[in-house]
PDB file of C-alpha atoms and ligand atoms in Angstrom:
ATOM      1  CA  MET E  28       2.633 -13.826   8.943  1.00 92.00           C
ATOM      2  CA  ARG E  29       1.496 -10.265   8.308  1.00 94.00           C
ATOM      3  CA  VAL E  30       0.241  -8.248  11.229  1.00 97.00           C
ATOM      4  CA  SER E  31      -1.303  -4.833  10.592  1.00 97.00           C
ATOM      5  CA  LEU E  32      -1.092  -2.457  13.503  1.00 98.00           C
ATOM      6  CA  GLY E  33      -4.146  -0.432  14.514  1.00 97.00           C
ATOM      7  CA  GLU E  34      -5.524   1.789  17.226  1.00 97.00           C
ATOM      8  CA  ARG E  35      -6.239  -1.044  19.665  1.00 98.00           C
ATOM      9  CA  ASP E  36      -2.602  -2.163  19.786  1.00 98.00           C
ATOM     10  CA  ALA E  37       0.046  -1.357  22.399  1.00 98.00           C
ATOM     11  CA  LEU E  38       3.684  -2.246  22.937  1.00 99.00           C
ATOM     12  CA  ILE E  39       4.894  -3.471  26.339  1.00 99.00           C
ATOM     13  CA  VAL E  40       8.648  -3.312  26.953  1.00 99.00           C
ATOM     14  CA  VAL E  41       9.513  -5.425  29.983  1.00 98.00           C
ATOM     15  CA  ASP E  42      12.273  -4.526  32.450  1.00 98.00           C
ATOM     16  CA  VAL E  43      15.048  -3.267  30.150  1.00 98.00           C
ATOM     17  CA  GLN E  44      17.030  -2.055  33.156  1.00 98.00           C
ATOM     18  CA  ARG E  45      20.740  -1.873  33.889  1.00 98.00           C
ATOM     19  CA  ASP E  46      20.694  -4.582  36.566  1.00 98.00           C
ATOM     20  CA  PHE E  47      19.350  -7.108  34.041  1.00 98.00           C
ATOM     21  CA  MET E  48      22.070  -6.303  31.513  1.00 98.00           C
ATOM     22  CA  PRO E  49      25.515  -7.959  31.326  1.00 98.00           C
ATOM     23  CA  GLY E  50      27.542  -6.729  34.313  1.00 97.00           C
ATOM     24  CA  GLY E  51      24.380  -5.902  36.269  1.00 98.00           C
ATOM     25  CA  ALA E  52      23.332  -7.306  39.632  1.00 98.00           C
ATOM     26  CA  LEU E  53      21.001  -9.921  38.118  1.00 98.00           C
ATOM     27  CA  GLU E  54      22.401 -10.289  34.701  1.00 97.00           C
ATOM     28  CA  VAL E  55      20.482 -11.792  31.845  1.00 98.00           C
ATOM     29  CA  PRO E  56      23.013 -13.254  29.386  1.00 97.00           C
ATOM     30  CA  GLU E  57      22.936 -11.094  26.232  1.00 98.00           C
ATOM     31  CA  GLY E  58      20.189  -9.018  27.838  1.00 98.00           C
ATOM     32  CA  ASP E  59      21.506  -5.944  26.030  1.00 98.00           C
ATOM     33  CA  LYS E  60      20.724  -7.585  22.683  1.00 98.00           C
ATOM     34  CA  VAL E  61      17.040  -6.745  23.127  1.00 98.00           C
ATOM     35  CA  VAL E  62      17.671  -3.001  23.024  1.00 98.00           C
ATOM     36  CA  GLU E  63      18.218  -2.587  19.288  1.00 98.00           C
ATOM     37  CA  PRO E  64      15.222  -4.663  18.175  1.00 98.00           C
ATOM     38  CA  LEU E  65      13.026  -3.075  20.842  1.00 98.00           C
ATOM     39  CA  ASN E  66      14.017   0.377  19.612  1.00 98.00           C
ATOM     40  CA  ARG E  67      12.697  -0.597  16.180  1.00 98.00           C
ATOM     41  CA  TYR E  68       9.375  -1.681  17.682  1.00 98.00           C
ATOM     42  CA  ILE E  69       9.218   1.469  19.820  1.00 98.00           C
ATOM     43  CA  GLU E  70       9.861   3.671  16.792  1.00 98.00           C
ATOM     44  CA  LYS E  71       7.184   1.838  14.812  1.00 98.00           C
ATOM     45  CA  PHE E  72       4.484   2.029  17.497  1.00 98.00           C
ATOM     46  CA  SER E  73       5.343   5.626  18.350  1.00 98.00           C
ATOM     47  CA  SER E  74       5.288   6.784  14.747  1.00 97.00           C
ATOM     48  CA  LEU E  75       1.798   5.307  14.431  1.00 98.00           C
ATOM     49  CA  GLY E  76       0.689   7.165  17.572  1.00 98.00           C
ATOM     50  CA  LEU E  77       0.316   3.903  19.525  1.00 98.00           C
ATOM     51  CA  PRO E  78       1.113   3.781  23.243  1.00 98.00           C
ATOM     52  CA  VAL E  79       4.298   2.212  24.573  1.00 98.00           C
ATOM     53  CA  PHE E  80       4.403   0.843  28.118  1.00 99.00           C
ATOM     54  CA  PHE E  81       7.700   0.314  29.914  1.00 98.00           C
ATOM     55  CA  THR E  82       7.581  -1.930  32.946  1.00 98.00           C
ATOM     56  CA  ARG E  83      10.363  -1.739  35.491  1.00 98.00           C
ATOM     57  CA  ASP E  84      11.292  -3.843  38.468  1.00 98.00           C
ATOM     58  CA  TYR E  85      11.448  -1.276  41.267  1.00 98.00           C
ATOM     59  CA  HIS E  86      12.211  -2.806  44.631  1.00 98.00           C
ATOM     60  CA  PRO E  87      12.774  -1.319  48.071  1.00 98.00           C
ATOM     61  CA  LYS E  88      16.223  -2.193  49.358  1.00 96.00           C
ATOM     62  CA  GLU E  89      15.105  -4.945  51.738  1.00 97.00           C
ATOM     63  CA  HIS E  90      12.783  -6.643  49.295  1.00 98.00           C
ATOM     64  CA  ILE E  91      11.243 -10.069  49.908  1.00 98.00           C
ATOM     65  CA  SER E  92      12.677 -11.408  46.617  1.00 98.00           C
ATOM     66  CA  PHE E  93      16.259 -10.721  47.764  1.00 98.00           C
ATOM     67  CA  LYS E  94      18.580 -13.295  49.328  1.00 96.00           C
ATOM     68  CA  GLY E  95      18.607 -12.703  53.068  1.00 93.00           C
ATOM     69  CA  TYR E  96      15.054 -11.341  53.006  1.00 96.00           C
ATOM     70  CA  GLY E  97      13.252 -14.548  52.023  1.00 94.00           C
ATOM     71  CA  GLY E  98      13.999 -14.620  48.328  1.00 96.00           C
ATOM     72  CA  VAL E  99      16.393 -16.211  45.869  1.00 96.00           C
ATOM     73  CA  TRP E 100      17.715 -13.235  43.892  1.00 97.00           C
ATOM     74  CA  PRO E 101      20.669 -10.994  44.542  1.00 97.00           C
ATOM     75  CA  PRO E 102      19.491  -7.462  45.336  1.00 98.00           C
ATOM     76  CA  HIS E 103      18.536  -5.810  42.048  1.00 98.00           C
ATOM     77  CA  CYS E 104      16.630  -2.848  40.660  1.00 98.00           C
ATOM     78  CA  VAL E 105      16.592  -1.046  43.975  1.00 98.00           C
ATOM     79  CA  GLN E 106      14.565   2.164  43.861  1.00 98.00           C
ATOM     80  CA  ASN E 107      16.586   5.298  43.076  1.00 98.00           C
ATOM     81  CA  THR E 108      19.765   3.415  42.187  1.00 98.00           C
ATOM     82  CA  GLU E 109      21.578   3.270  38.854  1.00 98.00           C
ATOM     83  CA  GLY E 110      20.781  -0.443  38.536  1.00 98.00           C
ATOM     84  CA  ALA E 111      17.077   0.343  38.351  1.00 98.00           C
ATOM     85  CA  GLU E 112      17.528   2.764  35.436  1.00 98.00           C
ATOM     86  CA  PHE E 113      16.530   1.827  31.932  1.00 98.00           C
ATOM     87  CA  HIS E 114      19.311   0.875  29.522  1.00 98.00           C
ATOM     88  CA  PRO E 115      20.771   4.208  28.366  1.00 98.00           C
ATOM     89  CA  ASP E 116      20.262   3.342  24.677  1.00 98.00           C
ATOM     90  CA  LEU E 117      16.580   2.464  25.077  1.00 98.00           C
ATOM     91  CA  LYS E 118      14.610   5.024  23.067  1.00 98.00           C
ATOM     92  CA  ILE E 119      11.869   6.136  25.417  1.00 98.00           C
ATOM     93  CA  PRO E 120       9.397   8.291  23.475  1.00 97.00           C
ATOM     94  CA  GLN E 121       8.430  11.779  24.664  1.00 96.00           C
ATOM     95  CA  ASP E 122       4.716  11.207  24.212  1.00 96.00           C
ATOM     96  CA  ASN E 123       2.217   8.434  24.721  1.00 98.00           C
ATOM     97  CA  LYS E 124       4.518   6.361  26.910  1.00 98.00           C
ATOM     98  CA  PHE E 125       3.912   5.007  30.361  1.00 98.00           C
ATOM     99  CA  ILE E 126       6.290   3.742  33.041  1.00 98.00           C
ATOM    100  CA  ILE E 127       4.867   0.905  35.119  1.00 98.00           C
ATOM    101  CA  SER E 128       6.740   0.144  38.361  1.00 98.00           C
ATOM    102  CA  LYS E 129       6.267  -3.265  39.953  1.00 98.00           C
ATOM    103  CA  GLY E 130       7.507  -5.081  43.042  1.00 97.00           C
ATOM    104  CA  THR E 131       7.538  -1.719  44.799  1.00 98.00           C
ATOM    105  CA  SER E 132       6.437  -2.861  48.246  1.00 97.00           C
ATOM    106  CA  LYS E 133       8.722  -4.731  50.573  1.00 97.00           C
ATOM    107  CA  ASP E 134       6.532  -7.779  51.175  1.00 96.00           C
ATOM    108  CA  PHE E 135       5.280  -8.504  47.659  1.00 95.00           C
ATOM    109  CA  ASP E 136       7.025  -9.511  44.482  1.00 94.00           C
ATOM    110  CA  ALA E 137       5.594  -9.237  41.008  1.00 94.00           C
ATOM    111  CA  TYR E 138       6.900 -10.934  37.888  1.00 96.00           C
ATOM    112  CA  SER E 139       3.909  -9.739  35.873  1.00 98.00           C
ATOM    113  CA  GLY E 140       3.575  -6.128  34.810  1.00 98.00           C
ATOM    114  CA  PHE E 141      -0.120  -6.454  35.650  1.00 98.00           C
ATOM    115  CA  GLN E 142       0.419  -7.526  39.264  1.00 98.00           C
ATOM    116  CA  GLY E 143      -0.166  -4.702  41.732  1.00 97.00           C
ATOM    117  CA  THR E 144      -0.086  -2.053  38.982  1.00 98.00           C
ATOM    118  CA  ASN E 145      -2.584  -0.025  36.956  1.00 98.00           C
ATOM    119  CA  LEU E 146      -1.406  -1.481  33.627  1.00 98.00           C
ATOM    120  CA  ASP E 147      -4.718  -3.245  32.914  1.00 98.00           C
ATOM    121  CA  GLN E 148      -6.649  -0.065  33.700  1.00 98.00           C
ATOM    122  CA  LEU E 149      -4.423   2.094  31.472  1.00 98.00           C
ATOM    123  CA  LEU E 150      -4.804  -0.367  28.581  1.00 98.00           C
ATOM    124  CA  LYS E 151      -8.575  -0.620  29.039  1.00 98.00           C
ATOM    125  CA  GLU E 152      -8.992   3.160  29.226  1.00 98.00           C
ATOM    126  CA  ARG E 153      -7.331   3.368  25.839  1.00 97.00           C
ATOM    127  CA  GLY E 154      -9.371   0.569  24.298  1.00 98.00           C
ATOM    128  CA  ILE E 155      -6.310  -1.619  23.804  1.00 98.00           C
ATOM    129  CA  ARG E 156      -7.112  -5.228  22.839  1.00 98.00           C
ATOM    130  CA  ARG E 157      -3.767  -6.545  21.612  1.00 98.00           C
ATOM    131  CA  VAL E 158      -0.410  -6.262  23.347  1.00 99.00           C
ATOM    132  CA  PHE E 159       3.030  -6.860  21.856  1.00 99.00           C
ATOM    133  CA  VAL E 160       5.501  -7.939  24.523  1.00 99.00           C
ATOM    134  CA  GLY E 161       9.307  -8.006  24.507  1.00 99.00           C
ATOM    135  CA  GLY E 162      12.189  -7.458  26.937  1.00 98.00           C
ATOM    136  CA  VAL E 163      13.705  -9.454  29.800  1.00 98.00           C
ATOM    137  CA  ALA E 164      13.641 -11.964  31.293  1.00 98.00           C
ATOM    138  CA  THR E 165      11.832 -14.403  28.981  1.00 98.00           C
ATOM    139  CA  ASP E 166      11.476 -16.989  31.744  1.00 98.00           C
ATOM    140  CA  TYR E 167      10.251 -14.582  34.462  1.00 98.00           C
ATOM    141  CA  CYS E 168       8.798 -11.169  33.826  1.00 98.00           C
ATOM    142  CA  VAL E 169       8.157 -11.508  30.082  1.00 98.00           C
ATOM    143  CA  LYS E 170       6.458 -14.854  30.636  1.00 98.00           C
ATOM    144  CA  ASN E 171       4.303 -13.665  33.509  1.00 98.00           C
ATOM    145  CA  THR E 172       3.358 -10.431  31.755  1.00 98.00           C
ATOM    146  CA  VAL E 173       2.279 -12.337  28.634  1.00 98.00           C
ATOM    147  CA  LEU E 174       0.306 -14.889  30.684  1.00 98.00           C
ATOM    148  CA  GLY E 175      -1.207 -12.047  32.712  1.00 98.00           C
ATOM    149  CA  ALA E 176      -2.341 -10.325  29.518  1.00 98.00           C
ATOM    150  CA  LEU E 177      -3.873 -13.555  28.190  1.00 98.00           C
ATOM    151  CA  ASN E 178      -5.699 -14.168  31.483  1.00 98.00           C
ATOM    152  CA  LEU E 179      -7.139 -10.657  31.315  1.00 98.00           C
ATOM    153  CA  GLY E 180      -8.482 -11.323  27.837  1.00 98.00           C
ATOM    154  CA  TYR E 181      -5.925  -9.479  25.712  1.00 98.00           C
ATOM    155  CA  PHE E 182      -4.524 -10.947  22.562  1.00 98.00           C
ATOM    156  CA  ALA E 183      -0.778 -11.249  23.143  1.00 98.00           C
ATOM    157  CA  PHE E 184       2.035 -11.230  20.630  1.00 98.00           C
ATOM    158  CA  LEU E 185       5.434 -12.409  21.864  1.00 98.00           C
ATOM    159  CA  LEU E 186       8.298 -10.545  20.162  1.00 99.00           C
ATOM    160  CA  LEU E 187      10.620 -13.475  19.486  1.00 98.00           C
ATOM    161  CA  ASP E 188      13.433 -11.240  18.220  1.00 98.00           C
ATOM    162  CA  ALA E 189      13.366  -8.962  21.270  1.00 98.00           C
ATOM    163  CA  ILE E 190      13.474 -11.237  24.335  1.00 98.00           C
ATOM    164  CA  LYS E 191      16.272 -12.808  26.402  1.00 98.00           C
ATOM    165  CA  GLY E 192      16.055 -15.142  29.389  1.00 98.00           C
ATOM    166  CA  VAL E 193      18.037 -15.956  32.536  1.00 97.00           C
ATOM    167  CA  ASP E 194      17.985 -19.766  32.212  1.00 97.00           C
ATOM    168  CA  VAL E 195      18.703 -20.532  35.863  1.00 95.00           C
ATOM    169  CA  LYS E 196      18.014 -24.068  34.666  1.00 97.00           C
ATOM    170  CA  GLU E 197      19.056 -24.827  31.115  1.00 97.00           C
ATOM    171  CA  GLY E 198      16.076 -24.666  28.792  1.00 98.00           C
ATOM    172  CA  ASP E 199      13.944 -22.424  31.054  1.00 98.00           C
ATOM    173  CA  SER E 200      13.537 -19.765  28.368  1.00 98.00           C
ATOM    174  CA  GLN E 201      12.629 -22.271  25.690  1.00 98.00           C
ATOM    175  CA  ARG E 202      10.061 -23.867  28.008  1.00 98.00           C
ATOM    176  CA  ALA E 203       8.688 -20.425  28.867  1.00 98.00           C
ATOM    177  CA  ILE E 204       8.263 -19.615  25.165  1.00 98.00           C
ATOM    178  CA  GLU E 205       6.467 -22.913  24.576  1.00 98.00           C
ATOM    179  CA  GLU E 206       4.164 -22.284  27.531  1.00 98.00           C
ATOM    180  CA  MET E 207       3.267 -18.787  26.309  1.00 98.00           C
ATOM    181  CA  LEU E 208       2.541 -20.094  22.804  1.00 98.00           C
ATOM    182  CA  CYS E 209       0.491 -23.036  24.131  1.00 98.00           C
ATOM    183  CA  LYS E 210      -1.592 -20.674  26.214  1.00 98.00           C
ATOM    184  CA  GLY E 211      -2.481 -18.509  23.257  1.00 98.00           C
ATOM    185  CA  ALA E 212       0.347 -16.054  22.618  1.00 98.00           C
ATOM    186  CA  VAL E 213       1.449 -15.684  19.009  1.00 98.00           C
ATOM    187  CA  GLY E 214       5.160 -15.379  18.283  1.00 98.00           C
ATOM    188  CA  ILE E 215       6.227 -12.776  15.738  1.00 98.00           C
ATOM    189  CA  THR E 216       9.322 -10.924  14.616  1.00 98.00           C
ATOM    190  CA  PHE E 217       9.654  -7.356  13.372  1.00 98.00           C
ATOM    191  CA  GLU E 218       9.347  -8.404   9.736  1.00 98.00           C
ATOM    192  CA  ASP E 219       5.794  -9.608  10.428  1.00 98.00           C
ATOM    193  CA  LEU E 220       4.598  -6.059  11.110  1.00 97.00           C
ATOM    194  CA  LYS E 221       3.384  -3.889   8.323  1.00 78.00           C
TER     195      LYS E 221
HETATM  196  C1  VGL Z  11      12.931 -10.484  37.034  1.00 83.39           C
HETATM  197  C2  VGL Z  11      13.902 -11.952  38.496  1.00 83.39           C
HETATM  198  C3  VGL Z  11      13.647 -11.105  39.555  1.00 83.39           C
HETATM  199  C4  VGL Z  11      12.557 -10.144  35.615  1.00 83.39           C
HETATM  200  C5  VGL Z  11      12.668  -9.633  38.087  1.00 83.39           C
HETATM  201  O1  VGL Z  11      12.435  -8.949  35.289  1.00 83.39           O
HETATM  202  O2  VGL Z  11      12.379 -11.086  34.801  1.00 83.39           O
HETATM  203  N1  VGL Z  11      13.539 -11.650  37.258  1.00 83.39           N
HETATM  204  N2  VGL Z  11      13.033  -9.949  39.328  1.00 83.39           N
HETATM  205 ZN1   ZN Z  12      12.867  -8.381  40.811  1.00 83.39          ZN
END
């Protein structure tokens, strides 16, 4: 497939944070493998003057998604801690980039970058119609961000070479990919861009 990028396109990089990397509090196996491919996408979008959105999980320290506070996850991506920082090798552009924090209030969780954020508004203000989504975790925040985009009427590309999942249950990531594709997302790899 050949996909030509244009002014209505944006890149969304989902949750490439230390706590989701190997050794982190909620590690995604091989989560760090998304950094290099994502840097290529970031460079491409940036060099074309297209906006790049970085979502981050950004929880208060007694968050509802944490074990002991009603949730299932170990504490992760706590505001103002190292674990919440982006991977140090992630190439965050100087210009035309946006950081979207989610899950920031104690009593709400958000797997989608659109939930409780101004992401939709920022995209609409810029006339964006197509989003290209990669990052972690395939079976949680990538999935819900892609489905959120589709529900809001965006065309969504799933960056198959720049996603990794948690797989709490074996096959979760594969099932998540199938669900995204069934619901209208189109899977591409970097070579498809021109
Ligand atoms: C995520 C589990 C809990 C994710 C966030 O970014 O996919 N997963 N919080
Ligand atoms: Zn979280």
